[in-house]
Short mmCIF file of C-alpha atoms in Angstrom, two decimals:
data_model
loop_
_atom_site.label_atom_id
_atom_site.label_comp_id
_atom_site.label_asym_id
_atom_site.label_seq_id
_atom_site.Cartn_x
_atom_site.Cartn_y
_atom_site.Cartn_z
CA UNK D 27 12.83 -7.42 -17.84
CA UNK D 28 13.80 -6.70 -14.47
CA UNK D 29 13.95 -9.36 -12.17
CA UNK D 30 13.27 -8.73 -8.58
CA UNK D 31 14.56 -11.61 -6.16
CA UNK D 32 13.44 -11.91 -2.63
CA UNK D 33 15.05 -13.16 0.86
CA UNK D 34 13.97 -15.56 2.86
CA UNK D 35 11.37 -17.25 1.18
CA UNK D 36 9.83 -17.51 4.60
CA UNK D 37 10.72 -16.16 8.10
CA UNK D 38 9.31 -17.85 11.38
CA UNK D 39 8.91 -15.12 14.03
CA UNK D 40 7.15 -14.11 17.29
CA UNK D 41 5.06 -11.55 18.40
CA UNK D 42 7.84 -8.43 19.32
CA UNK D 43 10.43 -9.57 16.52
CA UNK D 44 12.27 -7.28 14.41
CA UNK D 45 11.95 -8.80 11.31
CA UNK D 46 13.92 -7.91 7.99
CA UNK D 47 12.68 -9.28 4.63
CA UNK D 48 15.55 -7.79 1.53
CA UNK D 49 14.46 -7.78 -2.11
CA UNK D 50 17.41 -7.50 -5.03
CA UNK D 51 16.89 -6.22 -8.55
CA UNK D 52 18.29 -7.50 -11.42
CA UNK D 53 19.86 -4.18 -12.09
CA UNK D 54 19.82 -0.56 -10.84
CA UNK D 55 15.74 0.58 -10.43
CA UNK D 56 16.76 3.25 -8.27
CA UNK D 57 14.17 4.54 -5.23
CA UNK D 58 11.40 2.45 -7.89
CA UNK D 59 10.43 -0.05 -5.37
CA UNK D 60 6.97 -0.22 -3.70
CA UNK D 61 6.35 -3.07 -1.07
CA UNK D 62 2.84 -5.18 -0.26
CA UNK D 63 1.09 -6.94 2.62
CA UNK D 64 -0.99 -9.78 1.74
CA UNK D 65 -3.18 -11.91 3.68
CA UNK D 66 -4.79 -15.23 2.84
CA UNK D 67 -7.67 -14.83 0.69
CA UNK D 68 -7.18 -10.74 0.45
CA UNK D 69 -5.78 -8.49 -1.68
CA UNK D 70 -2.41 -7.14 -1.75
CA UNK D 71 -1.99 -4.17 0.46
CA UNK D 72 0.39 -0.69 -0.18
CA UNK D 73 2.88 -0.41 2.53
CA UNK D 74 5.52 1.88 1.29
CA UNK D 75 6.16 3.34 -2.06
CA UNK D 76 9.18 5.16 -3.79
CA UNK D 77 11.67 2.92 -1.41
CA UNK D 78 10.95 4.17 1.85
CA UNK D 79 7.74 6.50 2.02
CA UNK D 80 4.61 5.10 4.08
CA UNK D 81 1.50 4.94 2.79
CA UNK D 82 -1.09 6.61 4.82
CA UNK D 83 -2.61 4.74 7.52
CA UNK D 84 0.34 2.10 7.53
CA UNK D 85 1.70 1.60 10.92
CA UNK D 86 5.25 3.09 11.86
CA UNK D 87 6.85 0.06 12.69
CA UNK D 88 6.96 -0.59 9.05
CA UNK D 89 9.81 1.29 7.27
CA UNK D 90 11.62 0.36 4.20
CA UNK D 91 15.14 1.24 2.80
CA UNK D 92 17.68 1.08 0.00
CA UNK D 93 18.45 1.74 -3.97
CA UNK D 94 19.49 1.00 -7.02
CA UNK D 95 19.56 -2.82 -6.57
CA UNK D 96 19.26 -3.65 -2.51
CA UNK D 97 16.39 -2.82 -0.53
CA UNK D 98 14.69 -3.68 2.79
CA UNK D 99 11.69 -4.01 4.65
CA UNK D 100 11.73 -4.03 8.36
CA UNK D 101 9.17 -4.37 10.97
CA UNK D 102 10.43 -2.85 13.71
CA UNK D 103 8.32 -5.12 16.58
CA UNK D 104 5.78 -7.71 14.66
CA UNK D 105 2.25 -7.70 15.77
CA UNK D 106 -0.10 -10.50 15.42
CA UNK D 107 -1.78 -8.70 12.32
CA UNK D 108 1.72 -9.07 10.81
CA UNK D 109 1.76 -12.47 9.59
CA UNK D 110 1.21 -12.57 6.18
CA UNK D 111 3.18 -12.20 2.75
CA UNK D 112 5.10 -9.55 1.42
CA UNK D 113 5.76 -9.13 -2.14
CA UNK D 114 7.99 -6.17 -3.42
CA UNK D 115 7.62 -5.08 -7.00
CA UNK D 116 9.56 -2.77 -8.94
CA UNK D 117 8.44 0.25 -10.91
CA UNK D 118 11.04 1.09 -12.72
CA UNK D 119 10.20 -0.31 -15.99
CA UNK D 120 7.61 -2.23 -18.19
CA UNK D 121 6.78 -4.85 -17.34
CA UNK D 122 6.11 -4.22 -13.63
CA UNK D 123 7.73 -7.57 -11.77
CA UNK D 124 7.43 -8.61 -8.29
CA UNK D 125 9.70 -10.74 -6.28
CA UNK D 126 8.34 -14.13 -5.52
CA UNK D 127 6.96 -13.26 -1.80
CA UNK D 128 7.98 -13.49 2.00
CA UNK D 129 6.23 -15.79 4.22
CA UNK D 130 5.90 -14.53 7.35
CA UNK D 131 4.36 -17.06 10.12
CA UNK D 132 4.59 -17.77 13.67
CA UNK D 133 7.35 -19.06 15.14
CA UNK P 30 -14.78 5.38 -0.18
CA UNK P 31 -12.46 4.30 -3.37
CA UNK P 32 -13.18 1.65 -4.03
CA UNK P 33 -12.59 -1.17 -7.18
CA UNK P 34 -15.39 -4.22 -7.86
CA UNK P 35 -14.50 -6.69 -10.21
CA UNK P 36 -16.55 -9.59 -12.04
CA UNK P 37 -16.84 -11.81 -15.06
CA UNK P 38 -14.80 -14.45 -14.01
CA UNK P 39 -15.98 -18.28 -14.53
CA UNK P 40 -14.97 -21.11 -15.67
CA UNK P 41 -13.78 -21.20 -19.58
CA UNK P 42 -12.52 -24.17 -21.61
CA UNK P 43 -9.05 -24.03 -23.34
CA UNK P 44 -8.89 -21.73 -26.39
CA UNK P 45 -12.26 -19.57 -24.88
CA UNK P 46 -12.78 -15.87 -24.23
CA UNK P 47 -13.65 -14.31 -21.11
CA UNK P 48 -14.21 -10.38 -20.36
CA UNK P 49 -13.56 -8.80 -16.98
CA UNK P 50 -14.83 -5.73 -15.83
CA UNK P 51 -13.53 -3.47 -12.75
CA UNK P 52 -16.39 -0.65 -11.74
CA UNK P 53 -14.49 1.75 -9.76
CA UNK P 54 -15.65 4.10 -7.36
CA UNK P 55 -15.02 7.26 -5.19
CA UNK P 56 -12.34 8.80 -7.44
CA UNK P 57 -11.96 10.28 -10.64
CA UNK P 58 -11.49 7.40 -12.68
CA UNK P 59 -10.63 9.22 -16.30
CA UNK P 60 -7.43 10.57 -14.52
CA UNK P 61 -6.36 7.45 -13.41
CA UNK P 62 -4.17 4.85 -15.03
CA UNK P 63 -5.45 1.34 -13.90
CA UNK P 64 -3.46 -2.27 -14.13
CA UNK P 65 -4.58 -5.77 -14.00
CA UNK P 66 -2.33 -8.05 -12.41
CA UNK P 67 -3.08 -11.95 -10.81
CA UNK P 68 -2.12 -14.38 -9.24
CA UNK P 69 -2.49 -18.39 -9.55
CA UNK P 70 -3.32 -20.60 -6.80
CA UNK P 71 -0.64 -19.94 -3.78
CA UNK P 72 1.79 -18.76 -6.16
CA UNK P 73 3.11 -14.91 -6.33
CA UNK P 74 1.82 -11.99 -8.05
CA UNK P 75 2.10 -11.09 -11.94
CA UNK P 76 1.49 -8.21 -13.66
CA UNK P 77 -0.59 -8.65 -16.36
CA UNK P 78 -1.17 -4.77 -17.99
CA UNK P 79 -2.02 -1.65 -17.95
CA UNK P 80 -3.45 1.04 -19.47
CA UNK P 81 -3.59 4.87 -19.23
CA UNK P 82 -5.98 8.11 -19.07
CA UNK P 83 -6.94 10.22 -22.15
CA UNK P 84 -4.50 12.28 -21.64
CA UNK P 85 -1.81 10.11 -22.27
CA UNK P 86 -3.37 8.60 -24.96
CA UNK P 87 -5.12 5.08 -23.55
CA UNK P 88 -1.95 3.59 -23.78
CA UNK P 89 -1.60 0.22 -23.27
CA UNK P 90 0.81 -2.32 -21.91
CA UNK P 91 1.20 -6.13 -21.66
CA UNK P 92 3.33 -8.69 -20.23
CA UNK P 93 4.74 -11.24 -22.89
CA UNK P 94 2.90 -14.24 -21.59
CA UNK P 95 -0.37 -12.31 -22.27
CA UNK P 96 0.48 -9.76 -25.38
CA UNK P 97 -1.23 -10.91 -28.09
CA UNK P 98 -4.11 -12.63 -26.20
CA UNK P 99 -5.39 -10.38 -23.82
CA UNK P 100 -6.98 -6.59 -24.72
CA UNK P 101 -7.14 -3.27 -21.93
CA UNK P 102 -9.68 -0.98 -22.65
CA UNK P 103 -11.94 1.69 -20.44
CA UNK P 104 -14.92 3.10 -20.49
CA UNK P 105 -14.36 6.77 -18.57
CA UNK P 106 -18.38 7.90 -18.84
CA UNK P 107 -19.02 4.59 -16.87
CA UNK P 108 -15.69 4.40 -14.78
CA UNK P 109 -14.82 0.70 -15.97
CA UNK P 110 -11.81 -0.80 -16.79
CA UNK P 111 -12.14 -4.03 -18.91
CA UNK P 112 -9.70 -6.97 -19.62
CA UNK P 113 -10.68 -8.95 -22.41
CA UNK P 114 -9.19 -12.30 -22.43
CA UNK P 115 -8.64 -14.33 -25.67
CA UNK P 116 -7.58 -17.99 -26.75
CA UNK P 117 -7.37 -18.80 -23.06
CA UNK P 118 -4.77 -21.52 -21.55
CA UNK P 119 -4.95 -23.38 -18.40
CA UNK P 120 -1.89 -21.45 -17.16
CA UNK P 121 -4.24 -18.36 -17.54
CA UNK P 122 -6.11 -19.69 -14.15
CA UNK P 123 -5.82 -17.27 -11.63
CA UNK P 124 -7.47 -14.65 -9.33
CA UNK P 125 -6.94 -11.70 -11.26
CA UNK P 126 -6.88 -7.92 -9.29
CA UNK P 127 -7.47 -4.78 -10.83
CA UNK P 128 -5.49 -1.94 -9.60
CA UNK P 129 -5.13 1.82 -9.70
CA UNK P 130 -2.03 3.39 -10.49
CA UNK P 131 -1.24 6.49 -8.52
CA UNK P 132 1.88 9.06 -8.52
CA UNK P 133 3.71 11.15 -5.83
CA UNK P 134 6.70 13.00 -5.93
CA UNK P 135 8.28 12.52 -2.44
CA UNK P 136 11.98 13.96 -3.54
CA UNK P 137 12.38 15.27 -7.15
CA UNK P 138 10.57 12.12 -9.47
CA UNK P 139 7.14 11.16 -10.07
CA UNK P 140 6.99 7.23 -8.58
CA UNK P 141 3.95 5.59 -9.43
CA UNK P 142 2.19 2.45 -7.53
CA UNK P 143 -0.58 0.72 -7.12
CA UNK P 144 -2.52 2.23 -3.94
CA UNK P 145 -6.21 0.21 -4.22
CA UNK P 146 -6.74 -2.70 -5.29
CA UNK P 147 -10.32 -4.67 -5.78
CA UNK P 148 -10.81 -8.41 -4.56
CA UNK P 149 -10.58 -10.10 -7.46
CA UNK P 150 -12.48 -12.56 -9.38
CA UNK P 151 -11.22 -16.07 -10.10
CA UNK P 152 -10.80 -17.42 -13.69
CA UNK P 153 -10.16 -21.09 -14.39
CA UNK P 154 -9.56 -22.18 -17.42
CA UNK P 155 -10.33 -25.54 -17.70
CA UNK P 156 -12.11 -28.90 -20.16
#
């Protein structure tokens, strides 16, 4: 299985941050790597898929980057809607794993 | 609106069985692959399964901690997914999401994720 490993556990920010949140596979999943937004009590939400592509109606200060084992979400100025967990999961291979999640709270 | 409802959750002793539906909505649901995945009690997500459209043959896939135990299926003429659950443990407790699994091809490959996603409905598995 592909393990997906996730940095920092949490992040303390404020409002106008650029915040950076990296994920790590266990080995090479190339662009295979979607990321998610979740908010207490919600569902997950689709931010970007394939690596870097936005899902409609996501915000532009979101972007994500990398491959084969590195990648990176970064919000470019954090918003008050921002704080929340993010969970990247690869879909490279079965099973599908996520990394353990990114805290994201106010600073 | 797409849009993914599910229920059947409860409360289940140790060793019980529990089925789980997920009605979707607003999409053509026979072309669509759809997952299950869940997540206990502020811990992170895990997938659980999946399984796929006609055309690729209902196939189905399981994590280990649930192959064995737990059972995908779909109904296409009444656009449900269903997750039977079988000899249920208390690590089984969780809030568990179904999913739909959806493809583009931004540069050259087909990546699939999971683009809607319902609310969930809670499971505890407890004497």
């Amino acid at each position: 299985d592909v393990q997906m490993t996730q940095s920092p556990s949490s992040l303390s920010a404020s409002v106008g941050d650029r915040v950076t949140i990296t994920c790590r596979a266990s080995q090479s999943i190339s662009s295979f790597l979607n990321w998610y937004q979740q908010k207490p009590g919600e569902a997950p939400k689709l931010l970007i898929y394939a690596a870097f592509s936005l899902q409609s109606g996501v915000p532009s200060r979101f972007s994500g980057s990398g491959s084969g084992t590195d990648f990176t979400l970064t919000i470019s100025s954090l918003q008050p809607e921002d704080f929340a967990t993010y969970y990247c999961q690869q879909g490279y291979s079965t099973p599908w794993t996520f990394g353990q999640g990114t805290k994201v709270d106010v600073k | 609106e797409v849009q993914l409802v599910e229920s059947g959750g409860g409360l289940v002793q140790p060793g019980g069985s529990l089925k789980l539906s997920c009605a979707a909505s607003g999409f053509i649901f026979s072309d669509s692959a759809m997952h299950w995945v869940r997540q206990s009690s502020g811990k992170g997500l895990e997938w659980v399964g999946r399984i796929r459209s006609k055309a690729n043959s209902y196939a189905t896939a399981y994590a280990a901690s649930v192959k064995g135990r737990f059972t995908i299926s779909r109904d296409d003429s009444n656009n449900t997914a269903y997750l039977q659950m079988n000899s249920l443990k208390t690590e089984d407790t969780a809030v568990y999401y179904c999913t739909r699994l959806v493809g583009a091809k931004p540069f050259g490959y087909y990546y699939y994720y999971m683009d809607v996603w319902g609310k969930g409905t809670t499971v505890t598995v407890s004497s």
